[in-house]
Amino acid sequence: MQRRSIAVAAAVVAATAAAVAFTLPSLAGTTPESDSGTTKAGVAGGVSPQLLAAMKRDLGLDADQATTRLNRSKWAGGVTATLAAATGDSYAGAWLAKDGTTLKVAVTDADAAAEVKAAGAVPVLVKRSESELDAAKSKLDAKVKSASGLTGWYVDAPTNKLVIVATPDAATDPATFARRAGVAADAVTVKISKQQPKPLFDVRGADPYFISVDGGTARCSIGFSVEGGFVTAGHCGTPGTTTTGFNNEAQGVVKASVFPGNADMGFVEVNGDWTPRPVVNDFKGNELPVAGNTEAPVGAAVCRSGSTTGTFCGTILAKNQTVRYPEGAVTGLTRTDVCAEGGDSGGPWLSGDQAQGVTSGGSGDCTAGGETFFQPVNEILAANNLTLVTSGGADQGDATAAPTESASAPPADETAPPADGAAACGDLAVQRDGTINRTGKAQAQPNGGTFRARAGTHTACLQAPDGADFDLVLQRLTNRGFRTVAQATGDGVKTLSVEQRSGTFRYVVVATSGSGAYSLGFNVQ
């Protein structure tokens, strides 16, 4: 059947993303008991005792309290993703309260607040949506070169404002900077900090892996195993750079890296002498398991490990922060109150047994304390078509990520439809109904708007009226407008499933022939 072009507020274009595959070696100092991958670190309820001990030392939590917080943050991550999609343009961010268990979700209208409450979270009515604050932050990002003395900025969901971080003697007045960027004064607050973030690598000879930099040797820390290699920080080597392992043996080659700019992410493809394993070294003779990659919310407990300082824990303070390093600004980082030092760059971050990110940079040290930023791991996986190696095996639902926008958005009807299409549509977490009165018309969902989503799998199902043919399109907002990333065409119930990095999305229902009422179910996992 010949398909009509789709025009809903913006032209639909397709983009192409490169695909690279990788895997991670085992870390120095690990103590496997056998070739089966079991270790001396026992795991109770998915949380290793070593990680619980680190949380007790750094957060003052006993084992029960720590386990409760980690379980709650994993639950909150799933609920937040669903609510972000369900509340669409009204969504304004989410966070765990100081007790570590109460999930608060900010929204801009009362109807959305009712959905939040029904999901078991606490609604907070605010003035600005997350998309509005993200747009304001993008205006600041565009003026980064004129921000002398300002070390970064981020969207702060609890205050519903942009926070600009400035040094005490900043040459640029934060309020003036915001005003010249076109950001309203009442949408901004200023935080004064003496901290000066920097990438955390050292040029010195030690483990666990090394790269050649300007005639010397720089040390970084391995992040997480992916098929074929490992992920790490982008500032830990440019494409083509060779790496050696903790034993000074040839290890691999940097295949891709981004730094500075919109990420601090890198991949190393390893040779056949190195084996990917789903563990993190705590540098106390133990291995911490990696079971998945469910993203934890602001306010969640998080721990990191690095080859200089070992394992330390703290709290996620903010997401999508722009950080101004001496080498240039990096956007999209997660801010924490965890310490780190040179050589810890690239190292892994865990919330329980869930991978969160890799160390980018920070300020302070693990004697006096400090703050550290990490690059979210789901962004690395999705942007480069990588598969995380996990203790649950490759068939775990949250263990993979795939390409972003593709040149030919995959029609979901290439996949076998569910036996009972109507029932399957109703099983998805977010439900929306609509009516299209004429062939050739289209509607955007949810509710004519968009929704924010973390990196993960977008699943959708469309039930068209009898005698009509409706198509389903998933679009992603880019700096050039909306782009189609997946579509479902053909006969019968339309279903689609596609991996995407985090961003702003919308579904478009197109009446190819006929008219009437339809039902749409969708979710992000």
Coordinates of C-alpha atoms in Angstrom, one line a residue:
M1 CA 0.0 0.0 0.0
Q2 CA 1.3 3.5 -0.9
R3 CA 1.8 5.5 2.3
R4 CA 1.1 9.2 2.6
S5 CA 3.7 11.5 4.1
I6 CA 3.1 12.6 7.7
A7 CA 2.8 16.2 8.6
V8 CA 2.1 16.9 12.3
A9 CA 3.4 20.4 13.4
A10 CA 6.9 19.6 11.9
A11 CA 8.4 17.7 9.0
V12 CA 9.3 14.1 9.6
V13 CA 12.9 13.2 8.7
A14 CA 14.9 10.1 9.5
A15 CA 18.5 10.0 10.8
T16 CA 21.3 7.4 10.7
A17 CA 23.3 6.3 13.8
A18 CA 26.6 4.3 13.7
A19 CA 26.7 1.0 15.5
V20 CA 29.7 -0.4 17.3
A21 CA 29.9 -3.5 19.5
F22 CA 32.1 -4.1 22.6
T23 CA 33.0 -6.2 26.1
L24 CA 34.8 -5.7 29.5
P25 CA 37.8 -7.5 31.0
S26 CA 37.8 -8.7 34.6
L27 CA 39.3 -6.1 37.0
A28 CA 42.6 -6.3 38.9
G29 CA 42.4 -7.7 42.4
T30 CA 39.3 -9.9 41.8
T31 CA 39.0 -13.3 43.4
P32 CA 36.9 -15.8 41.4
E33 CA 36.3 -19.1 43.1
S34 CA 35.8 -21.0 39.8
D35 CA 35.4 -20.6 36.0
S36 CA 31.6 -20.4 36.5
G37 CA 31.8 -16.7 37.4
T38 CA 30.9 -17.1 41.1
T39 CA 32.9 -15.1 43.6
K40 CA 33.7 -14.8 47.2
A41 CA 31.2 -11.9 47.5
G42 CA 27.9 -13.4 48.4
V43 CA 24.7 -11.7 47.3
A44 CA 21.6 -11.4 49.4
G45 CA 18.6 -9.9 47.7
G46 CA 20.7 -8.6 44.8
V47 CA 22.9 -6.4 46.9
S48 CA 26.4 -7.4 47.8
P49 CA 27.5 -7.2 51.5
Q50 CA 30.5 -5.1 50.4
L51 CA 28.2 -2.5 48.9
L52 CA 26.1 -2.5 52.0
A53 CA 29.2 -2.0 54.1
A54 CA 30.2 1.0 51.9
M55 CA 26.7 2.5 52.3
K56 CA 26.9 2.1 56.1
R57 CA 30.3 3.9 56.2
D58 CA 29.3 6.8 53.8
L59 CA 25.5 7.1 54.4
G60 CA 25.1 5.8 58.0
L61 CA 22.6 3.2 56.9
D62 CA 22.4 -0.3 58.3
A63 CA 21.8 -3.3 56.0
D64 CA 18.0 -3.2 56.3
Q65 CA 17.8 0.5 55.7
A66 CA 20.2 0.3 52.7
T67 CA 18.4 -2.6 51.1
T68 CA 15.1 -0.8 51.6
R69 CA 16.4 2.4 49.9
L70 CA 17.9 0.5 47.0
N71 CA 14.7 -1.5 46.4
R72 CA 12.7 1.7 46.6
S73 CA 14.9 3.5 44.1
K74 CA 14.6 0.7 41.6
W75 CA 10.8 0.8 42.0
A76 CA 10.9 4.6 41.7
G77 CA 12.9 4.4 38.5
G78 CA 10.2 2.3 36.8
V79 CA 7.3 4.4 38.1
T80 CA 9.0 7.6 37.1
A81 CA 9.5 6.5 33.5
T82 CA 5.8 5.5 33.3
L83 CA 4.6 8.7 34.8
A84 CA 6.8 10.8 32.6
A85 CA 5.1 9.2 29.6
A86 CA 1.6 9.3 31.1
T87 CA 1.6 13.0 32.2
G88 CA 3.3 14.2 29.0
D89 CA 3.9 17.9 28.8
S90 CA 2.8 18.3 32.4
Y91 CA 5.7 16.3 33.8
A92 CA 8.2 18.4 35.7
G93 CA 10.7 15.9 37.2
A94 CA 10.9 13.4 40.0
W95 CA 13.0 12.8 43.1
L96 CA 13.2 10.7 46.2
A97 CA 12.8 12.8 49.4
K98 CA 15.5 12.9 52.1
D99 CA 14.1 9.7 53.7
G100 CA 15.2 7.9 50.5
T101 CA 11.8 6.2 50.1
T102 CA 9.2 8.8 49.3
L103 CA 8.9 9.4 45.6
K104 CA 7.8 12.9 44.7
V105 CA 6.7 13.8 41.1
A106 CA 6.3 17.4 40.0
V107 CA 3.5 18.2 37.5
T108 CA 1.8 21.3 36.2
D109 CA -1.9 20.4 36.4
A110 CA -4.3 18.7 38.7
D111 CA -5.3 15.9 36.3
A112 CA -1.7 14.8 36.1
A113 CA -1.4 15.0 39.9
A114 CA -4.2 12.5 40.2
E115 CA -2.3 10.1 38.0
V116 CA 0.8 10.5 40.1
K117 CA -1.1 9.8 43.3
A118 CA -2.7 6.7 41.8
A119 CA 0.8 5.4 41.0
G120 CA 1.8 5.5 44.6
A121 CA 3.9 8.7 44.4
V122 CA 3.4 12.1 46.0
P123 CA 2.3 14.8 43.5
V124 CA 3.8 18.3 43.7
L125 CA 2.1 21.0 41.6
V126 CA 4.6 23.4 40.1
K127 CA 4.7 26.3 37.6
R128 CA 7.1 25.0 34.9
S129 CA 7.3 21.6 33.1
E130 CA 10.5 19.7 32.7
S131 CA 10.4 20.5 28.9
E132 CA 10.2 24.2 29.7
L133 CA 13.2 24.0 32.1
D134 CA 15.2 21.9 29.6
A135 CA 14.5 24.5 26.9
A136 CA 15.8 27.2 29.3
K137 CA 18.9 25.2 30.1
S138 CA 19.6 24.8 26.4
K139 CA 19.6 28.6 26.1
L140 CA 22.4 28.7 28.7
D141 CA 24.3 25.9 26.9
A142 CA 24.2 28.0 23.8
K143 CA 26.0 30.9 25.7
V144 CA 28.6 28.7 27.4
K145 CA 31.6 30.6 26.0
S146 CA 30.5 33.8 27.8
A147 CA 30.2 32.1 31.2
S148 CA 33.5 33.0 32.8
G149 CA 33.6 31.9 36.5
L150 CA 30.4 29.8 36.1
T151 CA 31.2 26.1 36.6
G152 CA 27.8 24.7 35.4
W153 CA 24.1 24.6 35.6
Y154 CA 21.3 22.1 35.9
V155 CA 17.5 21.7 36.2
D156 CA 16.6 21.2 39.9
A157 CA 13.2 19.4 40.0
P158 CA 12.5 20.0 43.8
T159 CA 12.7 23.8 43.4
N160 CA 11.3 23.8 39.8
K161 CA 14.2 26.1 38.7
L162 CA 17.5 26.2 36.9
V163 CA 20.5 26.3 39.3
I164 CA 23.6 28.2 38.1
V165 CA 26.8 27.2 39.9
A166 CA 29.3 30.1 40.3
T167 CA 32.6 30.6 42.0
P168 CA 32.8 33.3 44.6
D169 CA 34.9 35.6 42.3
A170 CA 33.1 34.8 39.1
A171 CA 33.7 37.4 36.4
T172 CA 30.2 36.8 34.9
D173 CA 27.2 37.7 37.0
P174 CA 24.9 34.7 36.9
A175 CA 21.7 36.8 36.7
T176 CA 23.1 38.8 33.8
F177 CA 24.2 35.6 32.0
A178 CA 20.7 34.1 32.3
R179 CA 19.0 37.3 31.2
R180 CA 21.2 37.7 28.1
A181 CA 20.5 34.0 27.3
G182 CA 16.8 34.8 27.4
V183 CA 15.9 32.9 30.6
A184 CA 13.4 34.5 33.0
A185 CA 14.8 35.7 36.3
D186 CA 12.2 33.9 38.4
A187 CA 13.3 30.6 36.7
V188 CA 16.9 30.8 38.0
T189 CA 18.6 30.5 41.3
V190 CA 22.3 30.8 42.0
K191 CA 24.6 28.5 44.0
I192 CA 28.1 29.8 45.1
S193 CA 30.7 27.1 45.2
K194 CA 34.5 27.1 45.5
Q195 CA 34.7 23.7 43.8
Q196 CA 36.4 23.6 40.3
P197 CA 35.4 20.4 38.5
K198 CA 38.1 18.7 36.4
P199 CA 38.3 15.3 34.6
L200 CA 39.6 12.7 37.0
F201 CA 42.6 11.0 35.3
D202 CA 46.3 11.1 36.3
V203 CA 49.5 10.7 34.3
R204 CA 51.2 8.2 36.5
G205 CA 52.1 4.5 36.2
A206 CA 49.6 2.3 38.1
D207 CA 46.7 0.0 37.5
P208 CA 44.1 -0.8 36.1
Y209 CA 44.4 0.4 32.5
F210 CA 46.5 2.9 30.6
I211 CA 46.5 5.0 27.6
S212 CA 49.2 7.0 25.9
V213 CA 48.7 10.8 26.1
D214 CA 51.1 13.5 24.9
G215 CA 54.2 11.3 25.2
G216 CA 53.2 10.1 28.7
T217 CA 50.8 7.5 30.2
A218 CA 47.4 8.3 31.6
R219 CA 45.5 6.0 33.9
C220 CA 41.8 5.6 33.9
S221 CA 39.3 3.0 35.4
I222 CA 37.2 0.5 33.5
G223 CA 33.5 1.2 33.6
F224 CA 31.1 -1.7 32.7
S225 CA 31.4 -4.8 30.6
V226 CA 29.6 -4.7 27.2
E227 CA 29.7 -7.3 24.5
G228 CA 33.2 -6.9 22.9
G229 CA 34.8 -4.5 25.4
F230 CA 34.0 -2.0 28.0
V231 CA 32.5 1.5 28.5
T232 CA 34.5 4.3 30.1
A233 CA 34.9 8.1 30.1
G234 CA 35.3 9.8 26.7
H235 CA 38.3 11.9 28.0
C236 CA 40.2 8.6 28.6
G237 CA 41.4 8.4 25.0
T238 CA 40.5 9.3 21.4
P239 CA 39.5 6.8 18.7
G240 CA 42.4 4.7 17.7
T241 CA 44.3 5.0 21.0
T242 CA 45.6 1.7 22.3
T243 CA 45.2 0.6 25.9
T244 CA 47.1 -1.8 28.2
G245 CA 45.6 -3.5 31.2
F246 CA 46.5 -3.6 34.9
N247 CA 49.1 -6.3 34.0
N248 CA 50.7 -4.1 31.3
E249 CA 49.6 -6.5 28.6
A250 CA 48.0 -5.2 25.4
Q251 CA 44.3 -4.8 26.1
G252 CA 42.4 -3.1 23.3
V253 CA 41.7 0.0 21.2
V254 CA 39.4 3.0 21.8
K255 CA 36.8 2.7 19.1
A256 CA 34.7 5.8 20.0
S257 CA 34.7 8.7 22.4
V258 CA 32.9 12.0 23.0
F259 CA 34.5 14.7 25.1
P260 CA 33.8 17.6 25.6
G261 CA 30.4 18.4 24.2
N262 CA 27.1 16.5 24.7
A263 CA 28.7 13.6 26.7
D264 CA 31.8 12.2 28.3
M265 CA 31.6 8.6 27.0
G266 CA 34.0 6.2 25.5
F267 CA 34.2 2.5 24.4
V268 CA 37.3 0.2 24.3
E269 CA 37.2 -2.9 22.1
V270 CA 39.3 -5.6 23.8
N271 CA 41.3 -8.3 22.2
G272 CA 40.7 -12.0 22.7
D273 CA 42.9 -12.3 25.8
W274 CA 40.3 -10.4 27.8
T275 CA 36.9 -11.7 28.9
P276 CA 33.9 -9.6 29.7
R277 CA 32.4 -10.3 33.2
P278 CA 29.4 -8.6 34.9
V279 CA 31.3 -7.5 38.0
V280 CA 32.8 -4.4 39.6
N281 CA 36.0 -4.6 41.7
D282 CA 35.7 -3.0 45.2
F283 CA 39.5 -3.2 45.7
K284 CA 39.0 -5.2 48.9
G285 CA 39.2 -8.6 47.2
N286 CA 35.6 -8.7 46.2
E287 CA 33.4 -8.5 43.1
L288 CA 30.2 -6.5 43.1
P289 CA 27.5 -8.0 40.7
V290 CA 26.0 -6.0 37.8
A291 CA 22.5 -7.3 37.2
G292 CA 20.9 -4.6 35.0
N293 CA 20.7 -0.9 34.2
T294 CA 17.5 0.5 35.7
E295 CA 18.1 4.2 36.2
A296 CA 17.8 5.5 39.7
P297 CA 16.1 8.9 40.5
V298 CA 17.4 12.0 42.1
G299 CA 17.7 11.4 45.8
A300 CA 18.7 7.7 45.4
A301 CA 21.7 6.2 47.1
V302 CA 24.6 5.5 44.6
C303 CA 28.1 4.0 45.0
R304 CA 31.1 4.2 42.7
S305 CA 34.4 2.3 42.4
G306 CA 37.7 3.6 41.0
S307 CA 41.3 2.4 40.8
T308 CA 42.6 5.2 42.9
T309 CA 40.3 5.3 45.9
G310 CA 38.2 2.1 45.8
T311 CA 34.4 2.2 46.6
F312 CA 32.6 5.2 48.1
C313 CA 28.8 6.0 48.3
G314 CA 26.5 9.0 48.5
T315 CA 23.4 10.4 46.9
I316 CA 22.3 11.5 43.4
L317 CA 21.8 15.3 43.6
A318 CA 20.8 16.3 40.0
K319 CA 20.7 15.1 36.5
N320 CA 21.4 16.6 33.0
Q321 CA 23.9 19.1 34.5
T322 CA 26.2 21.1 32.2
V323 CA 29.7 21.1 33.7
R324 CA 32.4 23.5 32.6
Y325 CA 35.8 21.7 32.6
P326 CA 39.0 23.4 31.6
E327 CA 38.8 21.4 28.4
G328 CA 35.3 22.5 27.6
A329 CA 31.7 22.1 28.7
V330 CA 30.0 18.7 28.9
T331 CA 26.2 18.4 29.1
G332 CA 24.0 15.6 30.4
L333 CA 26.0 14.6 33.4
T334 CA 24.6 13.4 36.8
R335 CA 25.8 15.3 39.9
T336 CA 26.5 13.5 43.2
D337 CA 28.0 14.2 46.6
V338 CA 30.4 11.2 46.3
C339 CA 34.1 11.8 46.4
A340 CA 36.6 10.7 43.7
E341 CA 40.2 11.4 42.8
G342 CA 42.5 11.3 39.7
G343 CA 42.6 7.9 38.1
D344 CA 39.0 7.1 39.1
S345 CA 37.8 8.5 35.7
G346 CA 35.7 6.0 33.7
G347 CA 35.0 3.9 36.8
P348 CA 31.5 2.3 37.4
W349 CA 28.6 3.7 39.4
L350 CA 26.0 1.3 41.0
S351 CA 22.7 1.7 42.7
G352 CA 22.5 -1.8 44.3
D353 CA 23.2 -4.1 41.5
Q354 CA 22.0 -1.7 38.8
A355 CA 24.6 0.1 36.5
Q356 CA 24.2 3.8 36.6
G357 CA 27.1 5.5 34.8
V358 CA 30.9 6.0 34.5
T359 CA 32.9 8.7 36.4
S360 CA 33.5 11.9 34.4
G361 CA 35.1 14.4 36.8
G362 CA 34.6 16.5 39.9
S363 CA 36.3 18.5 42.6
G364 CA 37.7 17.8 46.1
D365 CA 39.1 14.4 47.2
C366 CA 38.2 11.5 49.4
T367 CA 40.0 13.0 52.5
A368 CA 38.2 16.3 52.6
G369 CA 35.2 15.3 50.5
G370 CA 33.9 16.7 47.3
E371 CA 31.4 16.2 44.5
T372 CA 31.6 14.0 41.4
F373 CA 29.8 13.8 38.1
F374 CA 29.0 10.7 36.1
Q375 CA 28.0 10.0 32.5
P376 CA 24.8 8.0 32.5
V377 CA 25.6 4.5 31.2
N378 CA 22.2 4.1 29.4
E379 CA 23.2 7.0 27.1
I380 CA 26.4 5.2 26.2
L381 CA 24.6 2.0 25.5
A382 CA 21.8 3.5 23.4
A383 CA 24.0 5.9 21.4
N384 CA 26.4 3.2 20.3
N385 CA 24.3 0.1 20.1
L386 CA 26.0 -1.7 22.9
T387 CA 24.8 -4.6 25.1
L388 CA 25.5 -4.5 28.8
V389 CA 26.9 -7.8 30.2
T390 CA 24.9 -8.7 33.3
S391 CA 24.8 -11.4 35.9
G392 CA 21.3 -12.3 34.7
G393 CA 22.4 -13.1 31.2
A394 CA 21.7 -11.5 27.9
D395 CA 18.0 -12.2 28.0
Q396 CA 17.3 -9.8 30.8
G397 CA 14.7 -7.2 29.7
D398 CA 16.7 -4.2 31.0
A399 CA 20.2 -5.4 30.0
T400 CA 20.4 -4.1 26.4
A401 CA 20.3 -0.9 24.4
A402 CA 20.2 -0.5 20.7
P403 CA 20.6 2.1 17.9
T404 CA 18.9 5.5 18.2
E405 CA 17.3 7.1 15.1
S406 CA 17.7 4.9 12.0
A407 CA 17.6 5.8 8.4
S408 CA 14.6 3.6 7.8
A409 CA 12.5 3.5 11.0
P410 CA 11.7 -0.2 11.6
P411 CA 8.0 -1.0 11.0
A412 CA 6.9 -2.9 14.1
D413 CA 4.6 -5.1 12.0
E414 CA 7.7 -7.0 11.0
T415 CA 7.4 -8.6 14.4
A416 CA 4.7 -11.1 15.1
P417 CA 1.7 -9.3 16.6
P418 CA 0.3 -10.5 20.0
A419 CA -2.4 -13.2 19.8
D420 CA -5.0 -10.8 21.3
G421 CA -4.1 -7.4 20.0
A422 CA -6.8 -5.5 22.0
A423 CA -5.8 -7.2 25.3
A424 CA -2.1 -6.5 24.7
C425 CA -2.8 -2.8 24.0
G426 CA -4.7 -2.6 27.3
D427 CA -1.9 -4.2 29.2
L428 CA 0.5 -1.4 28.6
A429 CA 1.0 1.1 31.4
V430 CA -0.1 4.3 29.7
Q431 CA -3.5 4.4 27.9
R432 CA -4.8 7.1 25.6
D433 CA -8.0 7.2 23.4
G434 CA -8.7 9.5 20.5
T435 CA -10.8 10.1 17.5
I436 CA -9.8 11.0 13.9
N437 CA -12.7 12.2 11.8
R438 CA -11.2 12.0 8.3
T439 CA -8.7 10.0 6.2
G440 CA -5.3 11.6 6.0
K441 CA -5.5 13.4 9.4
A442 CA -3.2 12.7 12.3
Q443 CA -3.1 13.1 16.1
A444 CA -0.2 13.4 18.5
Q445 CA -0.2 11.6 21.8
P446 CA -0.1 11.9 24.7
N447 CA -2.9 14.5 24.6
G448 CA -1.5 16.4 21.6
G449 CA 1.9 16.9 23.3
T450 CA 5.2 15.1 24.1
F451 CA 6.7 13.1 26.9
R452 CA 10.2 12.8 28.4
A453 CA 11.7 9.3 28.6
R454 CA 14.9 7.8 29.9
A455 CA 17.0 5.5 27.8
G456 CA 15.1 2.2 27.3
T457 CA 12.6 0.2 25.3
H458 CA 9.6 2.0 23.9
T459 CA 6.7 -0.4 23.4
A460 CA 3.4 0.7 21.9
C461 CA 0.2 -0.9 20.6
L462 CA -2.6 0.8 18.5
Q463 CA -6.1 -0.6 18.1
A464 CA -7.9 1.2 15.2
P465 CA -11.7 1.3 14.6
D466 CA -13.3 -1.5 12.6
G467 CA -13.0 -0.9 8.9
A468 CA -10.3 1.7 9.2
D469 CA -6.5 1.5 8.7
F470 CA -4.5 3.7 11.2
D471 CA -0.7 3.7 11.3
L472 CA 1.4 4.4 14.4
V473 CA 4.6 6.5 14.4
L474 CA 7.1 7.2 17.2
Q475 CA 9.0 10.5 16.8
R476 CA 11.9 12.0 18.7
L477 CA 12.5 15.8 19.2
T478 CA 15.9 16.9 17.8
N479 CA 17.4 20.3 17.2
R480 CA 16.0 20.0 13.7
G481 CA 12.5 19.2 14.8
F482 CA 10.7 15.8 15.2
R483 CA 12.3 12.8 13.5
T484 CA 10.6 9.4 13.0
V485 CA 12.4 6.6 14.9
A486 CA 9.9 3.8 14.5
Q487 CA 6.6 3.1 12.8
A488 CA 4.0 0.4 12.6
T489 CA 2.1 -0.1 9.3
G490 CA 0.3 -3.0 7.7
D491 CA -3.0 -4.6 8.6
G492 CA -4.6 -5.2 12.0
V493 CA -3.4 -4.1 15.4
K494 CA -0.2 -2.1 15.1
T495 CA 2.6 -2.8 17.6
L496 CA 6.2 -1.5 17.8
S497 CA 9.2 -1.9 20.1
V498 CA 12.4 0.1 19.8
E499 CA 15.4 1.0 21.9
Q500 CA 16.1 4.8 22.3
R501 CA 18.4 7.0 24.4
S502 CA 16.8 9.5 26.7
G503 CA 14.9 12.4 25.1
T504 CA 11.6 14.0 24.2
F505 CA 9.1 11.9 22.2
R506 CA 5.6 11.7 20.9
Y507 CA 3.4 9.2 19.2
V508 CA 1.5 10.1 16.0
V509 CA -1.6 8.2 15.0
V510 CA -2.3 8.5 11.2
A511 CA -5.6 7.7 9.6
T512 CA -4.4 6.1 6.4
S513 CA -7.9 5.1 5.5
G514 CA -11.2 5.5 7.3
S515 CA -12.0 7.3 10.5
G516 CA -13.2 6.8 14.1
A517 CA -12.1 6.1 17.6
Y518 CA -8.8 4.4 18.5
S519 CA -7.0 3.1 21.6
L520 CA -3.3 3.5 22.2
G521 CA -1.2 1.9 24.9
F522 CA 2.5 2.6 25.4
N523 CA 5.3 2.4 27.9
V524 CA 9.1 2.8 28.4
Q525 CA 11.1 0.2 30.2

